[in-house]
Amino acid sequence: MSRAPASFAPLNTPRQLIKAAAKRFRSARLAYGHGTLNADDEAAWLLVHALRCPFEDLAARLDQPLPAKIVQRALQLFERRISERIPAAYLTHEAWLGEYRFYVDQRVIVPRSYIAELLQQRLQPWLRPRQSPQTILDLCTGSGCLAIVAAHSFPRARVDGADLSSPALAVARRNVREHRLAQRLQLIRSDLFNGLADRRYDLILSNPPYVRASVMRTLPAEYHREPAHALHGGGDGLDLVRRILAEAAAHLTPQGWLVLEVGHNRARMERAFPQLPFIWAETSGGDDCVLLLQKAALAEIPSAPARTPRPAVARRRRAPVR
Ligand SMILES: C[S@@+](CC[C@H](N)C(=O)[O-])C[C@H]1O[C@@H](n2cnc3c(N)ncnc32)[C@H](O)[C@@H]1O
């Protein structure tokens, strides 16, 4: 184990460590958006991981001196966050969507889809209160996070999670096991709908790659720690979105719904697909990221160019210090 860097010594309470780390994060101009939105919260998250205590316990321990071993562990995490630009979620191997925790590593993007917020409201008001989908597909499932949140929100549903990436599916498998959902959540390797034969679903969710080529090149280093194939949506970002819109109807039951995340891209989508009556859901990211369509509304889809930035985060971890 290396010695504590001089720039952090001789700090030994959580409050001191978080403040010092956040100051260094700011001067190193780190980028956020993988579970936190600022330097203080990012530092607190890493410190809590070093402490091995629930985030909620931090406030009560802010001014308690820490054993040298824990201080050392925290300092090493701070140093890696700065020097390697690895998002905290990959250093701690955990990410949260609402109340649900997921294992993550660099085989999958860090979960932050706004669709999770809608699932936790059981897709009200679009699904009627008693209407419960029996069959759900999470297309482009990555870590399996949306498939798992959907399975928790609709406890009677059978859920499929599909992804083209075998390494991502290995992470999803671990999460399905940890959430004890293997009985009704199946993972399938598939290029979008190609591997799903004639399966039909009451609900199709998808947070596909949708970052356009020119934006990919300008993303902060932290985003380049994520698998590029999970972010990059082709020249205008809409390669996969177009395919999903064109093929989803064939995999929906008559009253079925498609819920699709497209980034802060409402205006472009409306220009590209003027004939589609998109419903835009309000989420913490605004009303321009997630659209809904019922099967009947999915008609012939012409292609059109569009541009898409990545959205921000799902669960924000807020430090009790500023
Ligand atoms: C933006 S990530 C979403 C992951 C997860 N659903 C989430 O919200 O965190 C997109 C995922 O799409 C997968 N993917 C990319 N191209 C695909 C394709 N042609 N068919 C299926 N999955 C694909 C990637 O492997 C990646 O896991």
CSV table of C-alpha atoms in Angstrom, one decimal, residues 85-241:
chain,number,residue,atom,x,y,z
A,85,ARG,CA,-10.6,9.8,-14.3
A,86,ILE,CA,-12.5,6.7,-13.4
A,87,PRO,CA,-16.1,7.4,-12.4
A,88,ALA,CA,-16.7,6.7,-8.7
A,89,ALA,CA,-19.2,3.9,-9.6
A,90,TYR,CA,-16.5,1.9,-11.2
A,91,LEU,CA,-14.1,2.4,-8.2
A,92,THR,CA,-16.8,1.3,-5.8
A,93,HIS,CA,-18.5,-1.2,-8.1
A,94,GLU,CA,-21.9,0.0,-7.2
A,95,ALA,CA,-24.6,2.2,-8.8
A,96,TRP,CA,-28.1,3.1,-7.7
A,97,LEU,CA,-31.4,3.6,-9.5
A,98,GLY,CA,-33.7,4.9,-6.8
A,99,GLU,CA,-33.6,2.4,-4.0
A,100,TYR,CA,-32.0,-0.4,-6.0
A,101,ARG,CA,-28.3,-1.1,-5.9
A,102,PHE,CA,-26.5,-2.6,-8.9
A,103,TYR,CA,-23.0,-4.1,-9.3
A,104,VAL,CA,-21.1,-2.3,-12.1
A,105,ASP,CA,-17.8,-2.5,-13.8
A,106,GLN,CA,-16.4,-1.2,-17.1
A,107,ARG,CA,-18.2,-3.8,-19.1
A,108,VAL,CA,-21.4,-1.7,-18.8
A,109,ILE,CA,-22.3,1.9,-18.6
A,110,VAL,CA,-23.1,3.3,-15.1
A,111,PRO,CA,-26.9,3.1,-14.7
A,112,ARG,CA,-28.6,6.6,-14.9
A,113,SER,CA,-31.6,6.1,-17.1
A,114,TYR,CA,-34.6,8.3,-16.5
A,115,ILE,CA,-36.9,5.4,-17.4
A,116,ALA,CA,-36.2,4.0,-13.9
A,117,GLU,CA,-38.1,7.0,-12.4
A,118,LEU,CA,-41.2,6.1,-14.6
A,119,LEU,CA,-41.0,2.5,-13.7
A,120,GLN,CA,-41.0,3.3,-10.0
A,121,GLN,CA,-44.3,5.1,-10.6
A,122,ARG,CA,-45.5,2.0,-12.4
A,123,LEU,CA,-45.7,4.1,-15.6
A,124,GLN,CA,-48.6,6.1,-14.3
A,125,PRO,CA,-50.6,7.8,-15.7
A,126,TRP,CA,-50.1,5.9,-19.1
A,127,LEU,CA,-50.8,2.5,-17.7
A,128,ARG,CA,-54.1,2.4,-15.8
A,129,PRO,CA,-53.6,1.8,-12.0
A,130,ARG,CA,-54.8,-1.8,-12.3
A,131,GLN,CA,-53.2,-2.5,-15.6
A,132,SER,CA,-50.1,-4.6,-15.1
A,133,PRO,CA,-47.9,-5.7,-18.0
A,134,GLN,CA,-47.5,-9.5,-18.1
A,135,THR,CA,-44.5,-9.5,-20.4
A,136,ILE,CA,-41.8,-6.9,-20.5
A,137,LEU,CA,-38.7,-6.5,-22.7
A,138,ASP,CA,-35.7,-4.3,-21.7
A,139,LEU,CA,-33.9,-3.8,-25.0
A,140,CYS,CA,-30.2,-2.8,-24.7
A,141,THR,CA,-30.2,-4.0,-21.1
A,142,GLY,CA,-26.5,-3.5,-20.2
A,143,SER,CA,-26.2,-4.1,-16.4
A,144,GLY,CA,-29.8,-5.3,-16.5
A,145,CYS,CA,-30.8,-2.4,-14.3
A,146,LEU,CA,-34.0,-1.4,-16.1
A,147,ALA,CA,-35.1,-5.0,-16.5
A,148,ILE,CA,-34.6,-5.5,-12.7
A,149,VAL,CA,-36.4,-2.2,-11.7
A,150,ALA,CA,-39.3,-3.3,-14.0
A,151,ALA,CA,-39.4,-6.7,-12.4
A,152,HIS,CA,-39.6,-5.1,-9.0
A,153,SER,CA,-42.3,-2.6,-10.1
A,154,PHE,CA,-44.4,-5.3,-11.8
A,155,PRO,CA,-43.9,-8.4,-9.6
A,156,ARG,CA,-46.1,-10.7,-11.7
A,157,ALA,CA,-44.5,-9.9,-15.0
A,158,ARG,CA,-42.0,-12.0,-16.9
A,159,VAL,CA,-39.1,-9.9,-18.1
A,160,ASP,CA,-36.6,-10.4,-20.9
A,161,GLY,CA,-33.4,-8.3,-21.0
A,162,ALA,CA,-31.6,-8.3,-24.3
A,163,ASP,CA,-28.2,-7.0,-25.3
A,164,LEU,CA,-25.6,-7.5,-28.0
A,165,SER,CA,-22.7,-7.5,-25.6
A,166,SER,CA,-21.8,-10.8,-23.9
A,167,PRO,CA,-19.6,-9.0,-21.3
A,168,ALA,CA,-22.5,-6.7,-20.5
A,169,LEU,CA,-24.8,-9.7,-20.1
A,170,ALA,CA,-22.4,-11.3,-17.7
A,171,VAL,CA,-22.7,-8.2,-15.5
A,172,ALA,CA,-26.5,-8.4,-15.9
A,173,ARG,CA,-26.5,-12.0,-14.8
A,174,ARG,CA,-24.8,-11.1,-11.6
A,175,ASN,CA,-27.3,-8.4,-10.9
A,176,VAL,CA,-30.3,-10.7,-11.7
A,177,ARG,CA,-28.8,-13.2,-9.2
A,178,GLU,CA,-28.3,-10.6,-6.5
A,179,HIS,CA,-31.9,-9.4,-6.9
A,180,ARG,CA,-33.1,-13.0,-6.8
A,181,LEU,CA,-35.0,-12.6,-10.0
A,182,ALA,CA,-33.7,-15.5,-12.1
A,183,GLN,CA,-37.1,-17.3,-12.0
A,184,ARG,CA,-38.8,-14.6,-14.1
A,185,LEU,CA,-36.1,-12.5,-15.7
A,186,GLN,CA,-34.3,-14.0,-18.7
A,187,LEU,CA,-31.2,-12.5,-20.4
A,188,ILE,CA,-30.8,-12.9,-24.1
A,189,ARG,CA,-28.0,-12.1,-26.4
A,190,SER,CA,-29.6,-10.3,-29.4
A,191,ASP,CA,-28.9,-7.6,-31.9
A,192,LEU,CA,-31.9,-5.5,-31.0
A,193,PHE,CA,-35.0,-7.6,-32.0
A,194,ASN,CA,-33.1,-10.0,-34.2
A,195,GLY,CA,-32.7,-12.7,-31.6
A,196,LEU,CA,-36.2,-12.5,-30.2
A,197,ALA,CA,-38.0,-14.4,-33.0
A,198,ASP,CA,-41.7,-13.7,-32.7
A,199,ARG,CA,-41.8,-12.8,-29.0
A,200,ARG,CA,-44.4,-10.1,-28.1
A,201,TYR,CA,-44.5,-7.9,-25.1
A,202,ASP,CA,-47.0,-5.7,-23.2
A,203,LEU,CA,-44.1,-3.2,-22.5
A,204,ILE,CA,-40.9,-2.6,-24.3
A,205,LEU,CA,-38.3,-0.4,-22.6
A,206,SER,CA,-35.1,0.8,-24.2
A,207,ASN,CA,-32.2,3.1,-23.3
A,208,PRO,CA,-30.2,2.5,-26.4
A,209,PRO,CA,-26.8,4.1,-27.5
A,210,TYR,CA,-27.7,7.5,-28.9
A,211,VAL,CA,-24.6,9.8,-28.7
A,212,ARG,CA,-23.6,11.1,-32.2
A,213,ALA,CA,-20.1,10.8,-33.5
A,214,SER,CA,-19.1,14.4,-33.1
A,215,VAL,CA,-20.2,14.5,-29.5
A,216,MET,CA,-18.4,11.2,-28.7
A,217,ARG,CA,-15.1,12.9,-29.5
A,218,THR,CA,-15.8,15.8,-27.1
A,219,LEU,CA,-17.0,13.7,-24.1
A,220,PRO,CA,-15.0,14.2,-20.9
A,221,ALA,CA,-12.5,11.4,-20.0
A,222,GLU,CA,-14.9,9.8,-17.5
A,223,TYR,CA,-17.3,8.9,-20.3
A,224,HIS,CA,-14.5,7.2,-22.2
A,225,ARG,CA,-14.2,4.8,-19.3
A,226,GLU,CA,-17.6,3.4,-20.4
A,227,PRO,CA,-17.9,1.0,-23.3
A,228,ALA,CA,-18.1,3.1,-26.5
A,229,HIS,CA,-20.6,0.7,-28.1
A,230,ALA,CA,-23.0,1.5,-25.2
A,231,LEU,CA,-23.0,5.2,-26.0
A,232,HIS,CA,-22.3,5.7,-29.7
A,233,GLY,CA,-25.5,5.7,-31.8
A,234,GLY,CA,-23.8,6.3,-35.2
A,235,GLY,CA,-23.3,9.5,-37.3
A,236,ASP,CA,-26.4,11.4,-36.1
A,237,GLY,CA,-26.9,9.2,-33.0
A,238,LEU,CA,-30.1,7.8,-34.1
A,239,ASP,CA,-29.1,4.5,-35.9
A,240,LEU,CA,-30.5,2.3,-33.1
A,241,VAL,CA,-33.5,4.6,-32.3
